[in-house]
Each structure stands twice: as C-alpha cells, then as structure tokens.
PDB file of C-alpha atoms in Angstrom:
ATOM      1  CA  UNK A 250      19.143  13.922   0.104  1.00 75.00           C
ATOM      2  CA  UNK A 251      16.321  15.249  -2.666  1.00 81.00           C
ATOM      3  CA  UNK A 252      12.784  15.815  -2.502  1.00 82.00           C
ATOM      4  CA  UNK A 253       9.965  14.705  -5.026  1.00 85.00           C
ATOM      5  CA  UNK A 254       7.561  17.442  -5.351  1.00 86.00           C
ATOM      6  CA  UNK A 255       4.194  18.134  -7.080  1.00 84.00           C
ATOM      7  CA  UNK A 256       2.660  14.520  -6.037  1.00 84.00           C
ATOM      8  CA  UNK A 257      -1.336  14.413  -6.125  1.00 85.00           C
ATOM      9  CA  UNK A 258      -2.355  15.362  -2.115  1.00 88.00           C
ATOM     10  CA  UNK A 259      -3.331  12.500  -0.227  1.00 88.00           C
ATOM     11  CA  UNK A 260      -5.975  12.438   2.536  1.00 88.00           C
ATOM     12  CA  UNK A 261      -3.154  13.227   5.125  1.00 86.00           C
ATOM     13  CA  UNK A 262      -2.263  16.283   3.157  1.00 87.00           C
ATOM     14  CA  UNK A 263       1.453  14.900   2.067  1.00 84.00           C
ATOM     15  CA  UNK A 264       2.054  16.077  -1.378  1.00 87.00           C
ATOM     16  CA  UNK A 265       5.916  15.243  -1.531  1.00 85.00           C
ATOM     17  CA  UNK A 266       8.490  12.473  -0.825  1.00 87.00           C
ATOM     18  CA  UNK A 267      11.595  13.289   1.018  1.00 82.00           C
ATOM     19  CA  UNK A 268      14.338  10.881  -0.432  1.00 86.00           C
ATOM     20  CA  UNK A 269      17.696  10.167   1.777  1.00 83.00           C
ATOM     21  CA  UNK A 270      20.084   7.688   0.166  1.00 87.00           C
ATOM     22  CA  UNK A 271      23.156   6.090   1.592  1.00 88.00           C
ATOM     23  CA  UNK A 272      25.732   6.492  -0.595  1.00 86.00           C
ATOM     24  CA  UNK A 273      27.756   3.527   0.588  1.00 90.00           C
ATOM     25  CA  UNK A 274      25.011   0.877   0.474  1.00 92.00           C
ATOM     26  CA  UNK A 275      22.612   2.445  -1.766  1.00 91.00           C
ATOM     27  CA  UNK A 276      19.964   2.034   0.729  1.00 91.00           C
ATOM     28  CA  UNK A 277      17.225   4.583   0.409  1.00 91.00           C
ATOM     29  CA  UNK A 278      14.439   5.925   2.763  1.00 84.00           C
ATOM     30  CA  UNK A 279      11.235   7.609   1.403  1.00 86.00           C
ATOM     31  CA  UNK A 280       9.295   9.777   3.617  1.00 80.00           C
ATOM     32  CA  UNK A 281       6.107  11.566   2.757  1.00 82.00           C
ATOM     33  CA  UNK A 282       6.208  15.208   3.863  1.00 81.00           C
ATOM     34  CA  UNK A 283       4.216  18.658   3.147  1.00 80.00           C
ATOM     35  CA  UNK A 284       5.500  20.989   0.913  1.00 79.00           C
ATOM     36  CA  UNK A 285       5.228  23.836   3.397  1.00 78.00           C
ATOM     37  CA  UNK A 286       7.942  21.970   5.323  1.00 72.00           C
ATOM     38  CA  UNK A 287      11.491  23.906   4.722  1.00 74.00           C
ATOM     39  CA  UNK A 288      13.524  21.015   3.473  1.00 65.00           C
ATOM     40  CA  UNK A 289      16.852  22.791   4.388  1.00 76.00           C
ATOM     41  CA  UNK A 290      15.993  23.401   8.000  1.00 64.00           C
ATOM     42  CA  UNK A 291      14.631  19.745   8.147  1.00 73.00           C
ATOM     43  CA  UNK A 292      17.451  18.108   6.680  1.00 72.00           C
ATOM     44  CA  UNK A 293      20.213  19.905   9.054  1.00 71.00           C
ATOM     45  CA  UNK A 294      17.881  19.737  12.157  1.00 53.00           C
ATOM     46  CA  UNK A 295      17.438  16.012  11.351  1.00 67.00           C
ATOM     47  CA  UNK A 296      21.340  15.201  10.717  1.00 74.00           C
ATOM     48  CA  UNK A 297      22.952  17.305  13.493  1.00 61.00           C
ATOM     49  CA  UNK A 298      20.502  15.765  16.113  1.00 48.00           C
ATOM     50  CA  UNK A 299      20.041  12.249  15.004  1.00 62.00           C
ATOM     51  CA  UNK A 300      24.086  11.584  13.531  1.00 71.00           C
ATOM     52  CA  UNK A 301      25.882  14.793  15.022  1.00 61.00           C
ATOM     53  CA  UNK A 302      27.028  15.529  11.762  1.00 56.00           C
ATOM     54  CA  UNK A 303      26.617  18.842   9.159  1.00 52.00           C
ATOM     55  CA  UNK A 304      24.982  17.996   5.885  1.00 50.00           C
ATOM     56  CA  UNK A 305      25.810  19.818   2.732  1.00 53.00           C
ATOM     57  CA  UNK A 306      22.740  20.414   0.734  1.00 51.00           C
ATOM     58  CA  UNK A 307      23.063  19.767  -3.369  1.00 55.00           C
ATOM     59  CA  UNK A 308      21.582  22.727  -5.274  1.00 53.00           C
ATOM     60  CA  UNK A 309      17.940  22.004  -6.469  1.00 54.00           C
ATOM     61  CA  UNK A 310      17.353  21.252 -10.223  1.00 53.00           C
ATOM     62  CA  UNK A 311      21.245  20.615 -10.644  1.00 51.00           C
ATOM     63  CA  UNK A 312      20.752  16.773 -10.877  1.00 50.00           C
ATOM     64  CA  UNK A 313      24.505  16.784 -11.765  1.00 50.00           C
ATOM     65  CA  UNK A 314      25.360  17.512  -8.167  1.00 49.00           C
ATOM     66  CA  UNK A 315      23.545  14.565  -6.602  1.00 54.00           C
ATOM     67  CA  UNK A 316      23.895  11.681  -9.037  1.00 68.00           C
ATOM     68  CA  UNK A 317      22.688   8.919  -6.515  1.00 68.00           C
ATOM     69  CA  UNK A 318      19.630  10.947  -5.484  1.00 74.00           C
ATOM     70  CA  UNK A 319      18.468  11.815  -8.953  1.00 78.00           C
ATOM     71  CA  UNK A 320      18.938   8.010 -10.034  1.00 78.00           C
ATOM     72  CA  UNK A 321      16.956   6.741  -6.910  1.00 83.00           C
ATOM     73  CA  UNK A 322      14.181   9.552  -7.684  1.00 83.00           C
ATOM     74  CA  UNK A 323      13.994   8.064 -11.191  1.00 82.00           C
ATOM     75  CA  UNK A 324      13.284   4.311  -9.869  1.00 82.00           C
ATOM     76  CA  UNK A 325      11.064   5.373  -7.193  1.00 82.00           C
ATOM     77  CA  UNK A 326       8.947   7.505  -9.534  1.00 81.00           C
ATOM     78  CA  UNK A 327       8.781   4.448 -12.087  1.00 79.00           C
ATOM     79  CA  UNK A 328       7.491   2.290  -8.969  1.00 78.00           C
ATOM     80  CA  UNK A 329       5.129   4.676  -7.920  1.00 77.00           C
ATOM     81  CA  UNK A 330       3.544   5.133 -11.733  1.00 74.00           C
ATOM     82  CA  UNK A 331       3.549   1.393 -12.048  1.00 71.00           C
ATOM     83  CA  UNK A 332       1.217   0.878  -8.839  1.00 66.00           C
ATOM     84  CA  UNK A 333      -0.540   4.345  -8.924  1.00 63.00           C
ATOM     85  CA  UNK A 334      -3.782   2.745 -10.189  1.00 57.00           C
ATOM     86  CA  UNK A 335      -4.184   0.303  -7.483  1.00 64.00           C
ATOM     87  CA  UNK A 336      -2.988   3.058  -4.287  1.00 65.00           C
ATOM     88  CA  UNK A 337      -5.875   5.237  -5.522  1.00 66.00           C
ATOM     89  CA  UNK A 338      -4.856   8.398  -4.614  1.00 73.00           C
ATOM     90  CA  UNK A 339      -3.106   7.191  -1.266  1.00 81.00           C
ATOM     91  CA  UNK A 340       0.358   6.486  -2.339  1.00 84.00           C
ATOM     92  CA  UNK A 341       2.016   7.858   1.268  1.00 86.00           C
ATOM     93  CA  UNK A 342       0.206   4.583   2.608  1.00 84.00           C
ATOM     94  CA  UNK A 343       2.178   2.593   0.444  1.00 83.00           C
ATOM     95  CA  UNK A 344       5.654   3.991   0.381  1.00 86.00           C
ATOM     96  CA  UNK A 345       6.864   1.770   3.000  1.00 86.00           C
ATOM     97  CA  UNK A 346       6.087  -1.359   0.602  1.00 85.00           C
ATOM     98  CA  UNK A 347       7.764   1.019  -2.247  1.00 87.00           C
ATOM     99  CA  UNK A 348      10.709   1.310  -0.062  1.00 89.00           C
ATOM    100  CA  UNK A 349      10.934  -2.165   1.126  1.00 90.00           C
ATOM    101  CA  UNK A 350      10.706  -3.420  -2.975  1.00 88.00           C
ATOM    102  CA  UNK A 351      13.771  -0.774  -3.644  1.00 91.00           C
ATOM    103  CA  UNK A 352      16.085  -1.635  -0.678  1.00 93.00           C
ATOM    104  CA  UNK A 353      15.577  -5.568  -1.530  1.00 92.00           C
ATOM    105  CA  UNK A 354      16.222  -5.072  -5.588  1.00 90.00           C
ATOM    106  CA  UNK A 355      19.715  -6.028  -7.131  1.00 91.00           C
ATOM    107  CA  UNK A 356      22.179  -2.867  -7.860  1.00 89.00           C
ATOM    108  CA  UNK A 357      24.435  -3.644 -10.489  1.00 89.00           C
ATOM    109  CA  UNK A 358      27.008  -0.952  -8.805  1.00 89.00           C
ATOM    110  CA  UNK A 359      27.062  -2.743  -5.334  1.00 90.00           C
ATOM    111  CA  UNK A 360      26.710  -6.603  -6.672  1.00 93.00           C
ATOM    112  CA  UNK A 361      23.919  -7.141  -4.317  1.00 93.00           C
ATOM    113  CA  UNK A 362      20.728  -5.635  -2.512  1.00 93.00           C
ATOM    114  CA  UNK A 363      21.170  -2.346  -0.540  1.00 93.00           C
ATOM    115  CA  UNK A 364      19.374  -4.142   2.589  1.00 93.00           C
ATOM    116  CA  UNK A 365      22.352  -7.124   1.654  1.00 93.00           C
ATOM    117  CA  UNK A 366      25.188  -4.366   1.907  1.00 93.00           C
ATOM    118  CA  UNK A 367      23.592  -2.555   4.819  1.00 91.00           C
ATOM    119  CA  UNK A 368      22.828  -5.580   7.096  1.00 92.00           C
ATOM    120  CA  UNK A 369      25.550  -8.284   5.749  1.00 92.00           C
ATOM    121  CA  UNK A 370      22.587 -10.748   5.191  1.00 90.00           C
ATOM    122  CA  UNK A 371      19.531 -11.373   2.628  1.00 88.00           C
ATOM    123  CA  UNK A 372      16.044 -10.025   3.712  1.00 86.00           C
ATOM    124  CA  UNK A 373      13.687 -12.752   4.528  1.00 77.00           C
ATOM    125  CA  UNK A 374      10.834 -11.743   2.413  1.00 70.00           C
ATOM    126  CA  UNK A 375       7.076 -11.295   4.399  1.00 64.00           C
ATOM    127  CA  UNK A 376       6.420 -14.733   1.975  1.00 63.00           C
ATOM    128  CA  UNK A 377       8.350 -16.869   4.121  1.00 53.00           C
ATOM    129  CA  UNK A 378       6.598 -15.606   7.527  1.00 52.00           C
ATOM    130  CA  UNK A 379       3.552 -17.161   7.064  1.00 51.00           C
ATOM    131  CA  UNK A 380       3.125 -20.013   9.700  1.00 52.00           C
ATOM    132  CA  UNK A 381       1.421 -22.982   8.131  1.00 50.00           C
ATOM    133  CA  UNK A 382      -1.306 -25.076   9.760  1.00 54.00           C
ATOM    134  CA  UNK A 383       0.742 -28.588   9.605  1.00 53.00           C
ATOM    135  CA  UNK A 384       3.214 -29.260  12.149  1.00 56.00           C
ATOM    136  CA  UNK A 385       6.953 -28.794  11.052  1.00 52.00           C
ATOM    137  CA  UNK A 386       8.910 -31.568  11.010  1.00 51.00           C
ATOM    138  CA  UNK A 387      12.045 -31.693  13.189  1.00 53.00           C
ATOM    139  CA  UNK A 388      15.597 -31.698  12.225  1.00 54.00           C
ATOM    140  CA  UNK A 389      16.123 -35.247  13.275  1.00 57.00           C
ATOM    141  CA  UNK A 390      12.743 -36.298  11.307  1.00 59.00           C
ATOM    142  CA  UNK A 391      13.764 -34.815   8.166  1.00 52.00           C
ATOM    143  CA  UNK A 392      17.370 -36.553   8.306  1.00 56.00           C
ATOM    144  CA  UNK A 393      15.885 -39.813   9.148  1.00 63.00           C
ATOM    145  CA  UNK A 394      13.194 -39.249   6.326  1.00 62.00           C
ATOM    146  CA  UNK A 395      16.444 -38.680   3.686  1.00 59.00           C
ATOM    147  CA  UNK A 396      18.008 -42.042   5.227  1.00 63.00           C
ATOM    148  CA  UNK A 397      14.875 -43.981   4.600  1.00 61.00           C
TER     149      UNK A 397
END
C-alpha cells in the first residue's frame, strides 16, 4: 500500500491516488483520494474493518521497504502520463480504466496477468461484449456448416 501525491487537483477535489497491491497475484487497486485524508488511519480502519487483520505500513520515501508498491506506482505513473492529454485534467474519472489495463497486462514474475492469477481465468475484454445485429448461428448450425 502506498500513495501517489502531488497530482493535479480534479474537479472532484482529489489530488492523490491510494495504491493497494496484492503481493501474491500482483493485482492492484487504485483509489482517488484527497491529501488531507490521514493515510495511516484510513489504511488501518479499512484493513481492520474489511479483512479483520492488522496492517504494517512501510516508511514514506523509503521505497526499498515496499518494492512491489513502488514498481506498481512507476507503471501507474507511466500509464497516466501516456494518457494525460486525453483526460483533460480529469484523471480520476479514468482511473478505473487504468486499473483494468494494469490488472490485465502480463506480469513476468507470475507468468500471467494479475486478473488471471486472482480469478483463475483470463478476463473477457469489453470488445467482445457488444451484441451483433446479425443473428448468431447455433452450435448445431456451425457443425453442419463445417461438415458441408
């Protein structure tokens, strides 16, 4: 868990990103937050309430204590920089898309995407979710077509 601070303030007033990384699957969750939030208190409350466990925070500005979060933040910042022109200063609205892209990209250390490690299957991308206006052939029709 770590924070990306010093980002341009959006219309919703957020100027930081709370980065939460699962060390096993490498999946990450990016939450837009205000810098006025107490990071330590938020983290302790969130973990205690949701998971019933204690959290051990790494020291700020000592990346060697939390290498996984630091690497994730580096990738997150690269992704945001690559898209910042299209976001028009509203990066917080597009953070879920950046998270989706991150969690569905291949990670060498686990030999798969974090989504696949977490759910045991590959993610169905939105490109395949649209409905065609043409009627879909049924399985028996496809089989008959292949045999002909």
